[in-house]
Structures are given as structure tokens and as C-alpha cells.
Amino acid sequence: MDIRFEDKVVVITGAGGGIGNAMARGFAADGAIVAVCDIKGGDKTVEEIVAAGGRAKEYILDVTDIDCAHRIMGDIARDFGGIDVMINNAGINVGPDKRQFTDEFDDEWWDKILDVDLNGVYNCTKAAVPYMKGREGSNIINISSVVGMVPFRRQCAFNAAKAGVINFSKAMALEFAEYGIRVNVIAPGSVCIPVTQTLWTKNTALEGLLSHIPQHRQGSTEDISYAARFLASEFASYITGTVLNVDGGWICGYARDF
Ligand SMILES: NC(=O)c1ccc[n+]([C@@H]2O[C@H](COP(=O)([O-])OP(=O)(O)OC[C@H]3O[C@@H](n4cnc5c(N)ncnc54)[C@H](O)[C@@H]3O)[C@@H](O)[C@H]2O)c1
């Protein structure tokens, strides 16, 4: 199975961050032209891709701003002729210091998280779809989380937003099949990115976390990149409306003896 995206236009939001950067580098290595969209930090991703001989362009995009989403998707389509793959990856969550039960949860953080993690998917998808119609193999991948299916305590907004992304994606899969556009979800477990690396090494909770994961390790950003490239490829052409957990088996059951 030789996955290639030669000359396909792949848009990735949050592509300046850990998982977005790995996906952008991976798609570019497979021949894609990558539109690196982020509110900040996309220039580093573009530099890495270009240094490796790939093609990428940075776009400053705030996914919470629908006008900005329409403008940027229009710019990308004008620059490269259309959009083949749309990956809604931008996301935020509260840090450990802000984690509270719902009755104590910070209202501003509720709004911020829902705005980026759920409204952002709506805004960018709505803006991208007109440029995806009629392009063979076009598809959308939304990055949710295992918490979209099995919630954690003290993270009500992230739980709600990521669950919303899953059901919303299934609804879009039903609709956009009419346009020949597939829609799928990746639900990462705990993925090691620079920010969480610091969190986990500072915090002895790592062992506790890993004891719940059957494979006893965190995922890498490459694990998510491989999954995205499979789902976006022609080899997944009969897959739509699905959720692919990339979580080391974390939510398939209880890794416990009772
Ligand atoms: N790392 C994990 O363990 C993990 C687990 C489950 C799900 N996820 C999901 O994976 C996705 C990527 O997260 P990550 O781990 O790479 O985190 P990250 O913080 O490294 O990357 C997120 C990126 O989103 C960008 N962003 C934030 N707000 C934005 C906005 N309004 N508009 C545009 N871009 C914006 C940030 O600048 C950042 O570059 C997120 O949706 C996250 O919820 C991550």
C-alpha cells in the first residue's frame, strides 16, 4: 500500500502545534501541498516542510472567526485551485490548574473551548466545502479525543466539545456523501507533545495514566499522522462517518483485574 497525495491540497488547522505539525510534515512528505493554518506558530511548520523538500504555505487563521475562515479558505483555493483534504485539528483545553467540577467550572473557559473545539470545526468546514465539491477523493478529518466518547472528570467543556465533534461529523458524513466528500474522526488518546511532555514529567501521575492504557505508553504525534494519512487516502474510500481511536486501547475496556 503506497499512500501518495501528489499535488493534493491538504488544509490543516492548528498546524503549528504538536499533532498538526506532524500531520503537515507527513502529508507533505507524501507529495501534498499543505496549507498550514494556525492562529500562531505555523511558520516553523512551513520551514520544516520546505527544508525537507516539500510544499507548504502558512495562513494565519483564527478558527473561531467565521469571516476569517471564509477568507482563508478562499485564499487557499485561489492559490492552489481547490481543497482536497480538510483537517480540523485546532483545539484547546484547560490546564490542570483550571480543572474543576462543572458547578465550579470557569464560564469563560467553557465559552473559549466550545468556540475553538466545536464552533471552529463548523466554521472551517462550512468555509472549505464549496472548494472541495467535485474533487475526486475529497474528504474531511476532524480531530476529536477519546473524551468525546468516555468523559473525564473536571473537563466538562472539552468533554462536550469533543463529543459534539463526533456526532456533528457523523451528520456531515450523511450529508456530504451526496457531494462525494467523506467525513471521519480521529480520537487520540494521550499524545506526547512538548506541552504535555512537561506536564507529565513534572507530575508523577504519568505512571497512573499509563497503568490504564493497555499498551502502557502515550501516543506519538506520528501515530496520529499515520492514521490521518490512511483515512485521507484512496485506501479508505469506503470509510465515512467513522471514529478511529488512536489510543493504545485506552477506551476499549478496563485494563484492570477485579
Ligand atoms: N495531545 C493530546 O494528548 C491530545 C489528545 C486528544 C486530542 N487532542 C486534540 O488534538 C488536536 C491537536 O492538539 P495538540 O495536542 O497538537 O495541541 P497543541 O496545543 O500543540 O496544538 C493546537 C494548535 O491549535 C492552535 N489553535 C488554538 N486556538 C486556535 C484558533 N482559535 N485558531 C487556529 N488555531 C488555533 C494552537 O496555536 C496550536 O498550534 C486538538 O484538537 C486536541 O484537542 C490532543
PDB file of C-alpha atoms and ligand atoms in Angstrom:
ATOM      1  CA  MET A   1       0.000   0.000   0.000  1.00  0.00           C
ATOM      2  CA  ASP A   2       1.766   3.098  -1.234  1.00  0.00           C
ATOM      3  CA  ILE A   3      -0.063   6.161   0.082  1.00  0.00           C
ATOM      4  CA  ARG A   4       0.611   9.281  -2.004  1.00  0.00           C
ATOM      5  CA  PHE A   5      -1.079  12.683  -2.108  1.00  0.00           C
ATOM      6  CA  GLU A   6       0.748  14.049  -5.154  1.00  0.00           C
ATOM      7  CA  ASP A   7      -0.471  17.634  -5.783  1.00  0.00           C
ATOM      8  CA  LYS A   8      -3.459  17.198  -3.448  1.00  0.00           C
ATOM      9  CA  VAL A   9      -4.250  20.305  -1.414  1.00  0.00           C
ATOM     10  CA  VAL A  10      -4.424  19.493   2.283  1.00  0.00           C
ATOM     11  CA  VAL A  11      -5.602  22.125   4.771  1.00  0.00           C
ATOM     12  CA  ILE A  12      -4.688  21.597   8.416  1.00  0.00           C
ATOM     13  CA  THR A  13      -5.845  23.891  11.226  1.00  0.00           C
ATOM     14  CA  GLY A  14      -3.708  24.132  14.339  1.00  0.00           C
ATOM     15  CA  ALA A  15      -0.800  23.040  12.144  1.00  0.00           C
ATOM     16  CA  GLY A  16       1.688  24.981  14.251  1.00  0.00           C
ATOM     17  CA  GLY A  17       1.068  22.660  17.209  1.00  0.00           C
ATOM     18  CA  GLY A  18       2.294  19.171  18.066  1.00  0.00           C
ATOM     19  CA  ILE A  19      -0.133  16.893  16.199  1.00  0.00           C
ATOM     20  CA  GLY A  20      -0.822  19.406  13.424  1.00  0.00           C
ATOM     21  CA  ASN A  21       2.891  19.795  12.738  1.00  0.00           C
ATOM     22  CA  ALA A  22       3.385  16.014  12.441  1.00  0.00           C
ATOM     23  CA  MET A  23       0.389  15.683  10.109  1.00  0.00           C
ATOM     24  CA  ALA A  24       1.572  18.597   7.967  1.00  0.00           C
ATOM     25  CA  ARG A  25       5.071  17.136   7.640  1.00  0.00           C
ATOM     26  CA  GLY A  26       3.639  13.691   6.878  1.00  0.00           C
ATOM     27  CA  PHE A  27       1.233  14.836   4.147  1.00  0.00           C
ATOM     28  CA  ALA A  28       3.968  16.992   2.584  1.00  0.00           C
ATOM     29  CA  ALA A  29       6.370  14.037   2.579  1.00  0.00           C
ATOM     30  CA  ASP A  30       3.650  12.081   0.747  1.00  0.00           C
ATOM     31  CA  GLY A  31       3.517  14.712  -2.001  1.00  0.00           C
ATOM     32  CA  ALA A  32       0.723  17.040  -0.815  1.00  0.00           C
ATOM     33  CA  ILE A  33       0.651  20.817  -0.915  1.00  0.00           C
ATOM     34  CA  VAL A  34      -0.089  21.707   2.704  1.00  0.00           C
ATOM     35  CA  ALA A  35      -1.950  24.830   3.796  1.00  0.00           C
ATOM     36  CA  VAL A  36      -0.556  25.314   7.290  1.00  0.00           C
ATOM     37  CA  CYS A  37      -3.268  27.199   9.188  1.00  0.00           C
ATOM     38  CA  ASP A  38      -2.820  28.392  12.743  1.00  0.00           C
ATOM     39  CA  ILE A  39      -3.515  31.408  14.893  1.00  0.00           C
ATOM     40  CA  LYS A  40       0.250  31.423  15.590  1.00  0.00           C
ATOM     41  CA  GLY A  41       3.402  29.402  15.003  1.00  0.00           C
ATOM     42  CA  GLY A  42       2.680  27.985  11.549  1.00  0.00           C
ATOM     43  CA  ASP A  43       5.890  29.465  10.120  1.00  0.00           C
ATOM     44  CA  LYS A  44       8.024  26.846  11.913  1.00  0.00           C
ATOM     45  CA  THR A  45       5.998  24.015  10.384  1.00  0.00           C
ATOM     46  CA  VAL A  46       6.355  25.539   6.913  1.00  0.00           C
ATOM     47  CA  GLU A  47      10.126  25.965   7.377  1.00  0.00           C
ATOM     48  CA  GLU A  48      10.488  22.304   8.338  1.00  0.00           C
ATOM     49  CA  ILE A  49       8.465  21.133   5.328  1.00  0.00           C
ATOM     50  CA  VAL A  50      10.345  23.328   2.870  1.00  0.00           C
ATOM     51  CA  ALA A  51      13.714  22.276   4.354  1.00  0.00           C
ATOM     52  CA  ALA A  52      12.700  18.652   3.720  1.00  0.00           C
ATOM     53  CA  GLY A  53      11.890  19.464   0.059  1.00  0.00           C
ATOM     54  CA  GLY A  54       8.101  19.659   0.493  1.00  0.00           C
ATOM     55  CA  ARG A  55       5.480  22.280  -0.392  1.00  0.00           C
ATOM     56  CA  ALA A  56       3.591  24.318   2.196  1.00  0.00           C
ATOM     57  CA  LYS A  57       2.270  27.808   2.803  1.00  0.00           C
ATOM     58  CA  GLU A  58       1.332  29.475   6.061  1.00  0.00           C
ATOM     59  CA  TYR A  59      -2.081  31.058   6.604  1.00  0.00           C
ATOM     60  CA  ILE A  60      -2.956  32.940   9.786  1.00  0.00           C
ATOM     61  CA  LEU A  61      -6.391  31.607  10.701  1.00  0.00           C
ATOM     62  CA  ASP A  62      -8.489  32.015  13.810  1.00  0.00           C
ATOM     63  CA  VAL A  63     -10.956  29.138  13.569  1.00  0.00           C
ATOM     64  CA  THR A  64     -13.413  30.938  15.864  1.00  0.00           C
ATOM     65  CA  ASP A  65     -13.862  33.730  13.313  1.00  0.00           C
ATOM     66  CA  ILE A  66     -16.182  32.615  10.504  1.00  0.00           C
ATOM     67  CA  ASP A  67     -15.317  35.581   8.274  1.00  0.00           C
ATOM     68  CA  CYS A  68     -11.643  34.773   8.651  1.00  0.00           C
ATOM     69  CA  ALA A  69     -12.373  31.100   7.835  1.00  0.00           C
ATOM     70  CA  HIS A  70     -14.203  32.068   4.627  1.00  0.00           C
ATOM     71  CA  ARG A  71     -11.414  34.472   3.624  1.00  0.00           C
ATOM     72  CA  ILE A  72      -8.602  31.979   4.243  1.00  0.00           C
ATOM     73  CA  MET A  73     -10.312  29.013   2.527  1.00  0.00           C
ATOM     74  CA  GLY A  74     -10.923  31.326  -0.445  1.00  0.00           C
ATOM     75  CA  ASP A  75      -7.237  32.339  -0.444  1.00  0.00           C
ATOM     76  CA  ILE A  76      -6.121  28.694  -0.337  1.00  0.00           C
ATOM     77  CA  ALA A  77      -8.452  27.748  -3.190  1.00  0.00           C
ATOM     78  CA  ARG A  78      -7.186  30.694  -5.269  1.00  0.00           C
ATOM     79  CA  ASP A  79      -3.547  29.821  -4.505  1.00  0.00           C
ATOM     80  CA  PHE A  80      -3.813  26.099  -5.291  1.00  0.00           C
ATOM     81  CA  GLY A  81      -7.013  25.571  -7.277  1.00  0.00           C
ATOM     82  CA  GLY A  82      -9.229  23.964  -4.606  1.00  0.00           C
ATOM     83  CA  ILE A  83      -9.179  21.875  -1.434  1.00  0.00           C
ATOM     84  CA  ASP A  84      -8.905  18.063  -1.360  1.00  0.00           C
ATOM     85  CA  VAL A  85      -8.488  17.296   2.349  1.00  0.00           C
ATOM     86  CA  MET A  86      -9.667  19.442   5.271  1.00  0.00           C
ATOM     87  CA  ILE A  87      -8.322  18.554   8.683  1.00  0.00           C
ATOM     88  CA  ASN A  88      -9.941  20.330  11.625  1.00  0.00           C
ATOM     89  CA  ASN A  89      -7.264  19.892  14.254  1.00  0.00           C
ATOM     90  CA  ALA A  90      -7.052  23.212  16.152  1.00  0.00           C
ATOM     91  CA  GLY A  91      -8.048  22.666  19.745  1.00  0.00           C
ATOM     92  CA  ILE A  92      -7.603  23.942  23.275  1.00  0.00           C
ATOM     93  CA  ASN A  93      -8.343  22.610  26.746  1.00  0.00           C
ATOM     94  CA  VAL A  94      -7.939  23.810  30.310  1.00  0.00           C
ATOM     95  CA  GLY A  95      -4.632  23.129  32.035  1.00  0.00           C
ATOM     96  CA  PRO A  96      -4.558  21.129  35.296  1.00  0.00           C
ATOM     97  CA  ASP A  97      -4.868  24.291  37.421  1.00  0.00           C
ATOM     98  CA  LYS A  98      -8.253  25.163  35.877  1.00  0.00           C
ATOM     99  CA  ARG A  99      -9.808  21.693  36.112  1.00  0.00           C
ATOM    100  CA  GLN A 100     -12.984  21.849  38.207  1.00  0.00           C
ATOM    101  CA  PHE A 101     -16.279  20.061  38.566  1.00  0.00           C
ATOM    102  CA  THR A 102     -18.964  21.548  36.324  1.00  0.00           C
ATOM    103  CA  ASP A 103     -20.555  23.631  39.101  1.00  0.00           C
ATOM    104  CA  GLU A 104     -17.194  25.361  39.690  1.00  0.00           C
ATOM    105  CA  PHE A 105     -16.019  25.472  36.074  1.00  0.00           C
ATOM    106  CA  ASP A 106     -14.871  28.833  34.694  1.00  0.00           C
ATOM    107  CA  ASP A 107     -17.556  30.232  32.343  1.00  0.00           C
ATOM    108  CA  GLU A 108     -15.014  31.987  30.153  1.00  0.00           C
ATOM    109  CA  TRP A 109     -13.129  28.741  29.597  1.00  0.00           C
ATOM    110  CA  TRP A 110     -16.383  26.944  28.737  1.00  0.00           C
ATOM    111  CA  ASP A 111     -17.041  29.545  26.009  1.00  0.00           C
ATOM    112  CA  LYS A 112     -13.444  29.562  24.752  1.00  0.00           C
ATOM    113  CA  ILE A 113     -13.193  25.778  24.487  1.00  0.00           C
ATOM    114  CA  LEU A 114     -16.566  25.342  22.788  1.00  0.00           C
ATOM    115  CA  ASP A 115     -15.649  28.164  20.421  1.00  0.00           C
ATOM    116  CA  VAL A 116     -12.338  26.700  19.251  1.00  0.00           C
ATOM    117  CA  ASP A 117     -13.002  22.954  19.546  1.00  0.00           C
ATOM    118  CA  LEU A 118     -16.580  22.801  18.207  1.00  0.00           C
ATOM    119  CA  ASN A 119     -17.534  26.090  16.530  1.00  0.00           C
ATOM    120  CA  GLY A 120     -14.119  26.090  14.836  1.00  0.00           C
ATOM    121  CA  VAL A 121     -14.947  22.795  13.122  1.00  0.00           C
ATOM    122  CA  TYR A 122     -18.262  24.220  11.899  1.00  0.00           C
ATOM    123  CA  ASN A 123     -16.688  27.474  10.683  1.00  0.00           C
ATOM    124  CA  CYS A 124     -13.788  25.933   8.784  1.00  0.00           C
ATOM    125  CA  THR A 125     -15.789  23.056   7.318  1.00  0.00           C
ATOM    126  CA  LYS A 126     -18.517  25.387   6.103  1.00  0.00           C
ATOM    127  CA  ALA A 127     -15.910  27.623   4.507  1.00  0.00           C
ATOM    128  CA  ALA A 128     -13.948  24.743   2.908  1.00  0.00           C
ATOM    129  CA  VAL A 129     -16.706  22.544   1.459  1.00  0.00           C
ATOM    130  CA  PRO A 130     -17.538  24.768  -1.549  1.00  0.00           C
ATOM    131  CA  TYR A 131     -13.928  24.318  -2.704  1.00  0.00           C
ATOM    132  CA  MET A 132     -13.986  20.524  -2.121  1.00  0.00           C
ATOM    133  CA  LYS A 133     -17.069  19.652  -4.154  1.00  0.00           C
ATOM    134  CA  GLY A 134     -16.379  17.776  -7.382  1.00  0.00           C
ATOM    135  CA  ARG A 135     -12.770  16.891  -6.476  1.00  0.00           C
ATOM    136  CA  GLU A 136     -12.142  13.168  -6.570  1.00  0.00           C
ATOM    137  CA  GLY A 137     -11.449  11.589  -3.188  1.00  0.00           C
ATOM    138  CA  SER A 138     -12.046  14.763  -1.201  1.00  0.00           C
ATOM    139  CA  ASN A 139     -12.583  14.261   2.500  1.00  0.00           C
ATOM    140  CA  ILE A 140     -12.662  15.851   5.938  1.00  0.00           C
ATOM    141  CA  ILE A 141     -10.966  14.602   9.103  1.00  0.00           C
ATOM    142  CA  ASN A 142     -11.938  16.065  12.460  1.00  0.00           C
ATOM    143  CA  ILE A 143      -9.659  15.579  15.436  1.00  0.00           C
ATOM    144  CA  SER A 144     -11.752  14.771  18.488  1.00  0.00           C
ATOM    145  CA  SER A 145     -10.456  12.887  21.526  1.00  0.00           C
ATOM    146  CA  VAL A 146     -11.183   9.734  23.495  1.00  0.00           C
ATOM    147  CA  VAL A 147     -13.015  12.052  25.911  1.00  0.00           C
ATOM    148  CA  GLY A 148     -15.544  12.617  23.142  1.00  0.00           C
ATOM    149  CA  MET A 149     -16.731   9.090  23.923  1.00  0.00           C
ATOM    150  CA  VAL A 150     -15.618   8.434  27.508  1.00  0.00           C
ATOM    151  CA  PRO A 151     -15.543  11.644  29.566  1.00  0.00           C
ATOM    152  CA  PHE A 152     -13.021  12.680  32.199  1.00  0.00           C
ATOM    153  CA  ARG A 153     -13.952  14.478  35.384  1.00  0.00           C
ATOM    154  CA  ARG A 154     -13.150  18.217  35.690  1.00  0.00           C
ATOM    155  CA  GLN A 155     -13.044  18.869  31.924  1.00  0.00           C
ATOM    156  CA  CYS A 156     -16.735  19.481  31.111  1.00  0.00           C
ATOM    157  CA  ALA A 157     -16.138  21.826  28.182  1.00  0.00           C
ATOM    158  CA  PHE A 158     -13.602  19.565  26.457  1.00  0.00           C
ATOM    159  CA  ASN A 159     -15.896  16.537  27.011  1.00  0.00           C
ATOM    160  CA  ALA A 160     -18.858  18.383  25.498  1.00  0.00           C
ATOM    161  CA  ALA A 161     -16.968  19.898  22.573  1.00  0.00           C
ATOM    162  CA  LYS A 162     -15.204  16.684  21.561  1.00  0.00           C
ATOM    163  CA  ALA A 163     -18.415  14.628  21.832  1.00  0.00           C
ATOM    164  CA  GLY A 164     -20.097  17.300  19.727  1.00  0.00           C
ATOM    165  CA  VAL A 165     -17.406  16.950  17.081  1.00  0.00           C
ATOM    166  CA  ILE A 166     -18.125  13.219  16.775  1.00  0.00           C
ATOM    167  CA  ASN A 167     -21.885  13.462  16.298  1.00  0.00           C
ATOM    168  CA  PHE A 168     -21.547  16.544  14.097  1.00  0.00           C
ATOM    169  CA  SER A 169     -19.040  14.663  11.902  1.00  0.00           C
ATOM    170  CA  LYS A 170     -21.421  11.719  11.505  1.00  0.00           C
ATOM    171  CA  ALA A 171     -24.196  14.106  10.475  1.00  0.00           C
ATOM    172  CA  MET A 172     -21.893  15.705   7.911  1.00  0.00           C
ATOM    173  CA  ALA A 173     -20.879  12.255   6.605  1.00  0.00           C
ATOM    174  CA  LEU A 174     -24.572  11.601   5.880  1.00  0.00           C
ATOM    175  CA  GLU A 175     -24.961  14.936   4.116  1.00  0.00           C
ATOM    176  CA  PHE A 176     -21.703  15.239   2.230  1.00  0.00           C
ATOM    177  CA  ALA A 177     -21.792  11.709   0.783  1.00  0.00           C
ATOM    178  CA  GLU A 178     -24.116  13.437  -1.712  1.00  0.00           C
ATOM    179  CA  TYR A 179     -21.139  15.580  -2.776  1.00  0.00           C
ATOM    180  CA  GLY A 180     -18.670  12.666  -2.805  1.00  0.00           C
ATOM    181  CA  ILE A 181     -16.948  14.028   0.319  1.00  0.00           C
ATOM    182  CA  ARG A 182     -16.121  11.594   3.136  1.00  0.00           C
ATOM    183  CA  VAL A 183     -16.061  12.759   6.773  1.00  0.00           C
ATOM    184  CA  ASN A 184     -14.222  10.878   9.515  1.00  0.00           C
ATOM    185  CA  VAL A 185     -12.956  11.453  13.034  1.00  0.00           C
ATOM    186  CA  ILE A 186      -9.725  10.575  14.794  1.00  0.00           C
ATOM    187  CA  ALA A 187      -9.982  10.229  18.558  1.00  0.00           C
ATOM    188  CA  PRO A 188      -6.479  10.418  20.027  1.00  0.00           C
ATOM    189  CA  GLY A 189      -5.739   9.147  23.496  1.00  0.00           C
ATOM    190  CA  SER A 190      -2.870  10.768  25.381  1.00  0.00           C
ATOM    191  CA  VAL A 191      -0.397  12.029  22.797  1.00  0.00           C
ATOM    192  CA  CYS A 192       3.034  13.225  23.766  1.00  0.00           C
ATOM    193  CA  ILE A 193       3.538  16.822  22.581  1.00  0.00           C
ATOM    194  CA  PRO A 194       6.037  19.310  24.056  1.00  0.00           C
ATOM    195  CA  VAL A 195       3.397  20.847  26.377  1.00  0.00           C
ATOM    196  CA  THR A 196       2.090  17.562  27.761  1.00  0.00           C
ATOM    197  CA  GLN A 197       5.624  16.142  27.995  1.00  0.00           C
ATOM    198  CA  THR A 198       6.483  18.836  30.564  1.00  0.00           C
ATOM    199  CA  LEU A 199       3.196  18.245  32.326  1.00  0.00           C
ATOM    200  CA  TRP A 200       3.759  14.526  32.642  1.00  0.00           C
ATOM    201  CA  THR A 201       7.446  14.564  33.621  1.00  0.00           C
ATOM    202  CA  LYS A 202       6.743  17.194  36.292  1.00  0.00           C
ATOM    203  CA  ASN A 203       3.825  15.161  37.504  1.00  0.00           C
ATOM    204  CA  THR A 204       4.086  11.635  38.854  1.00  0.00           C
ATOM    205  CA  ALA A 205       0.563  10.993  37.544  1.00  0.00           C
ATOM    206  CA  LEU A 206       2.197   9.576  34.385  1.00  0.00           C
ATOM    207  CA  GLU A 207       2.504   6.096  35.888  1.00  0.00           C
ATOM    208  CA  GLY A 208      -1.138   6.208  36.959  1.00  0.00           C
ATOM    209  CA  LEU A 209      -2.169   7.226  33.449  1.00  0.00           C
ATOM    210  CA  LEU A 210      -0.110   4.557  31.725  1.00  0.00           C
ATOM    211  CA  SER A 211      -1.494   1.840  34.001  1.00  0.00           C
ATOM    212  CA  HIS A 212      -4.916   2.475  32.396  1.00  0.00           C
ATOM    213  CA  ILE A 213      -3.601   2.181  28.838  1.00  0.00           C
ATOM    214  CA  PRO A 214      -3.296  -1.451  27.674  1.00  0.00           C
ATOM    215  CA  GLN A 215      -0.192  -0.629  25.597  1.00  0.00           C
ATOM    216  CA  HIS A 216       1.317   1.250  28.587  1.00  0.00           C
ATOM    217  CA  ARG A 217       2.624   4.162  26.559  1.00  0.00           C
ATOM    218  CA  GLN A 218       1.495   7.557  25.349  1.00  0.00           C
ATOM    219  CA  GLY A 219       0.903   8.012  21.636  1.00  0.00           C
ATOM    220  CA  SER A 220       3.308   9.934  19.451  1.00  0.00           C
ATOM    221  CA  THR A 221       2.294  12.698  17.066  1.00  0.00           C
ATOM    222  CA  GLU A 222       3.399  10.363  14.254  1.00  0.00           C
ATOM    223  CA  ASP A 223       0.803   7.800  15.394  1.00  0.00           C
ATOM    224  CA  ILE A 224      -1.896  10.371  14.662  1.00  0.00           C
ATOM    225  CA  SER A 225      -0.254  11.455  11.408  1.00  0.00           C
ATOM    226  CA  TYR A 226      -0.239   7.859  10.068  1.00  0.00           C
ATOM    227  CA  ALA A 227      -3.925   7.438  10.946  1.00  0.00           C
ATOM    228  CA  ALA A 228      -4.832  10.721   9.235  1.00  0.00           C
ATOM    229  CA  ARG A 229      -2.928   9.825   6.081  1.00  0.00           C
ATOM    230  CA  PHE A 230      -4.648   6.442   5.870  1.00  0.00           C
ATOM    231  CA  LEU A 231      -8.129   7.949   6.397  1.00  0.00           C
ATOM    232  CA  ALA A 232      -7.471  10.692   3.843  1.00  0.00           C
ATOM    233  CA  SER A 233      -6.151   8.257   1.244  1.00  0.00           C
ATOM    234  CA  GLU A 234      -7.875   6.364  -1.569  1.00  0.00           C
ATOM    235  CA  PHE A 235      -7.394   3.195   0.501  1.00  0.00           C
ATOM    236  CA  ALA A 236     -10.102   4.492   2.863  1.00  0.00           C
ATOM    237  CA  SER A 237     -12.528   5.389   0.060  1.00  0.00           C
ATOM    238  CA  TYR A 238     -15.350   3.248   1.543  1.00  0.00           C
ATOM    239  CA  ILE A 239     -14.866   4.655   5.049  1.00  0.00           C
ATOM    240  CA  THR A 240     -17.032   7.560   6.087  1.00  0.00           C
ATOM    241  CA  GLY A 241     -18.797   8.575   9.301  1.00  0.00           C
ATOM    242  CA  THR A 242     -16.394   6.568  11.425  1.00  0.00           C
ATOM    243  CA  VAL A 243     -14.318   7.296  14.520  1.00  0.00           C
ATOM    244  CA  LEU A 244     -10.800   5.905  14.569  1.00  0.00           C
ATOM    245  CA  ASN A 245      -9.457   5.671  18.121  1.00  0.00           C
ATOM    246  CA  VAL A 246      -5.694   6.048  18.233  1.00  0.00           C
ATOM    247  CA  ASP A 247      -5.242   5.452  21.926  1.00  0.00           C
ATOM    248  CA  GLY A 248      -3.230   2.293  22.663  1.00  0.00           C
ATOM    249  CA  GLY A 249      -6.506   0.570  23.580  1.00  0.00           C
ATOM    250  CA  TRP A 250      -7.292   3.087  26.326  1.00  0.00           C
ATOM    251  CA  ILE A 251     -11.087   3.137  25.942  1.00  0.00           C
ATOM    252  CA  CYS A 252     -11.732  -0.364  24.661  1.00  0.00           C
ATOM    253  CA  GLY A 253     -12.355  -1.557  28.229  1.00  0.00           C
ATOM    254  CA  TYR A 254     -10.893  -1.534  31.733  1.00  0.00           C
ATOM    255  CA  ALA A 255      -7.222  -2.535  31.862  1.00  0.00           C
ATOM    256  CA  ARG A 256      -7.776  -3.849  35.371  1.00  0.00           C
ATOM    257  CA  ASP A 257      -8.235  -7.147  37.203  1.00  0.00           C
ATOM    258  CA  PHE A 258     -11.178  -7.052  39.548  1.00  0.00           C
TER     259      PHE A 258
HETATM  260  N1  LIG B   1      -2.115  15.899  22.695  1.00  0.00           N
HETATM  261  C1  LIG B   1      -3.064  15.099  23.151  1.00  0.00           C
HETATM  262  O1  LIG B   1      -2.846  14.289  24.075  1.00  0.00           O
HETATM  263  C2  LIG B   1      -4.441  15.118  22.534  1.00  0.00           C
HETATM  264  C3  LIG B   1      -5.364  14.153  22.951  1.00  0.00           C
HETATM  265  C4  LIG B   1      -6.640  14.160  22.400  1.00  0.00           C
HETATM  266  C5  LIG B   1      -6.987  15.106  21.454  1.00  0.00           C
HETATM  267  N2  LIG B   1      -6.076  16.045  21.079  1.00  0.00           N
HETATM  268  C6  LIG B   1      -6.512  17.026  20.075  1.00  0.00           C
HETATM  269  O2  LIG B   1      -5.555  17.124  19.039  1.00  0.00           O
HETATM  270  C7  LIG B   1      -5.608  18.418  18.459  1.00  0.00           C
HETATM  271  C8  LIG B   1      -4.197  18.990  18.362  1.00  0.00           C
HETATM  272  O3  LIG B   1      -3.722  19.200  19.672  1.00  0.00           O
HETATM  273  P1  LIG B   1      -2.181  19.154  20.073  1.00  0.00           P
HETATM  274  O4  LIG B   1      -2.045  18.103  21.098  1.00  0.00           O
HETATM  275  O5  LIG B   1      -1.305  19.134  18.879  1.00  0.00           O
HETATM  276  O6  LIG B   1      -2.085  20.563  20.843  1.00  0.00           O
HETATM  277  P2  LIG B   1      -1.245  21.879  20.504  1.00  0.00           P
HETATM  278  O7  LIG B   1      -1.614  22.856  21.566  1.00  0.00           O
HETATM  279  O8  LIG B   1       0.188  21.556  20.310  1.00  0.00           O
HETATM  280  O9  LIG B   1      -1.848  22.343  19.103  1.00  0.00           O
HETATM  281  C9  LIG B   1      -3.064  23.033  18.970  1.00  0.00           C
HETATM  282  C10 LIG B   1      -2.867  24.124  17.946  1.00  0.00           C
HETATM  283  O10 LIG B   1      -4.126  24.799  17.759  1.00  0.00           O
HETATM  284  C11 LIG B   1      -3.836  26.175  17.590  1.00  0.00           C
HETATM  285  N3  LIG B   1      -5.020  26.982  17.911  1.00  0.00           N
HETATM  286  C12 LIG B   1      -5.549  27.242  19.138  1.00  0.00           C
HETATM  287  N4  LIG B   1      -6.578  28.089  19.020  1.00  0.00           N
HETATM  288  C13 LIG B   1      -6.716  28.352  17.701  1.00  0.00           C
HETATM  289  C14 LIG B   1      -7.604  29.155  16.942  1.00  0.00           C
HETATM  290  N5  LIG B   1      -8.573  29.880  17.539  1.00  0.00           N
HETATM  291  N6  LIG B   1      -7.465  29.184  15.602  1.00  0.00           N
HETATM  292  C15 LIG B   1      -6.483  28.475  14.993  1.00  0.00           C
HETATM  293  N7  LIG B   1      -5.591  27.718  15.645  1.00  0.00           N
HETATM  294  C16 LIG B   1      -5.722  27.654  16.990  1.00  0.00           C
HETATM  295  C17 LIG B   1      -2.688  26.456  18.550  1.00  0.00           C
HETATM  296  O11 LIG B   1      -1.994  27.654  18.189  1.00  0.00           O
HETATM  297  C18 LIG B   1      -1.852  25.200  18.389  1.00  0.00           C
HETATM  298  O12 LIG B   1      -0.843  25.356  17.413  1.00  0.00           O
HETATM  299  C19 LIG B   1      -6.560  19.236  19.347  1.00  0.00           C
HETATM  300  O13 LIG B   1      -7.834  19.295  18.744  1.00  0.00           O
HETATM  301  C20 LIG B   1      -6.602  18.449  20.629  1.00  0.00           C
HETATM  302  O14 LIG B   1      -7.784  18.633  21.360  1.00  0.00           O
HETATM  303  C21 LIG B   1      -4.819  16.081  21.595  1.00  0.00           C
END
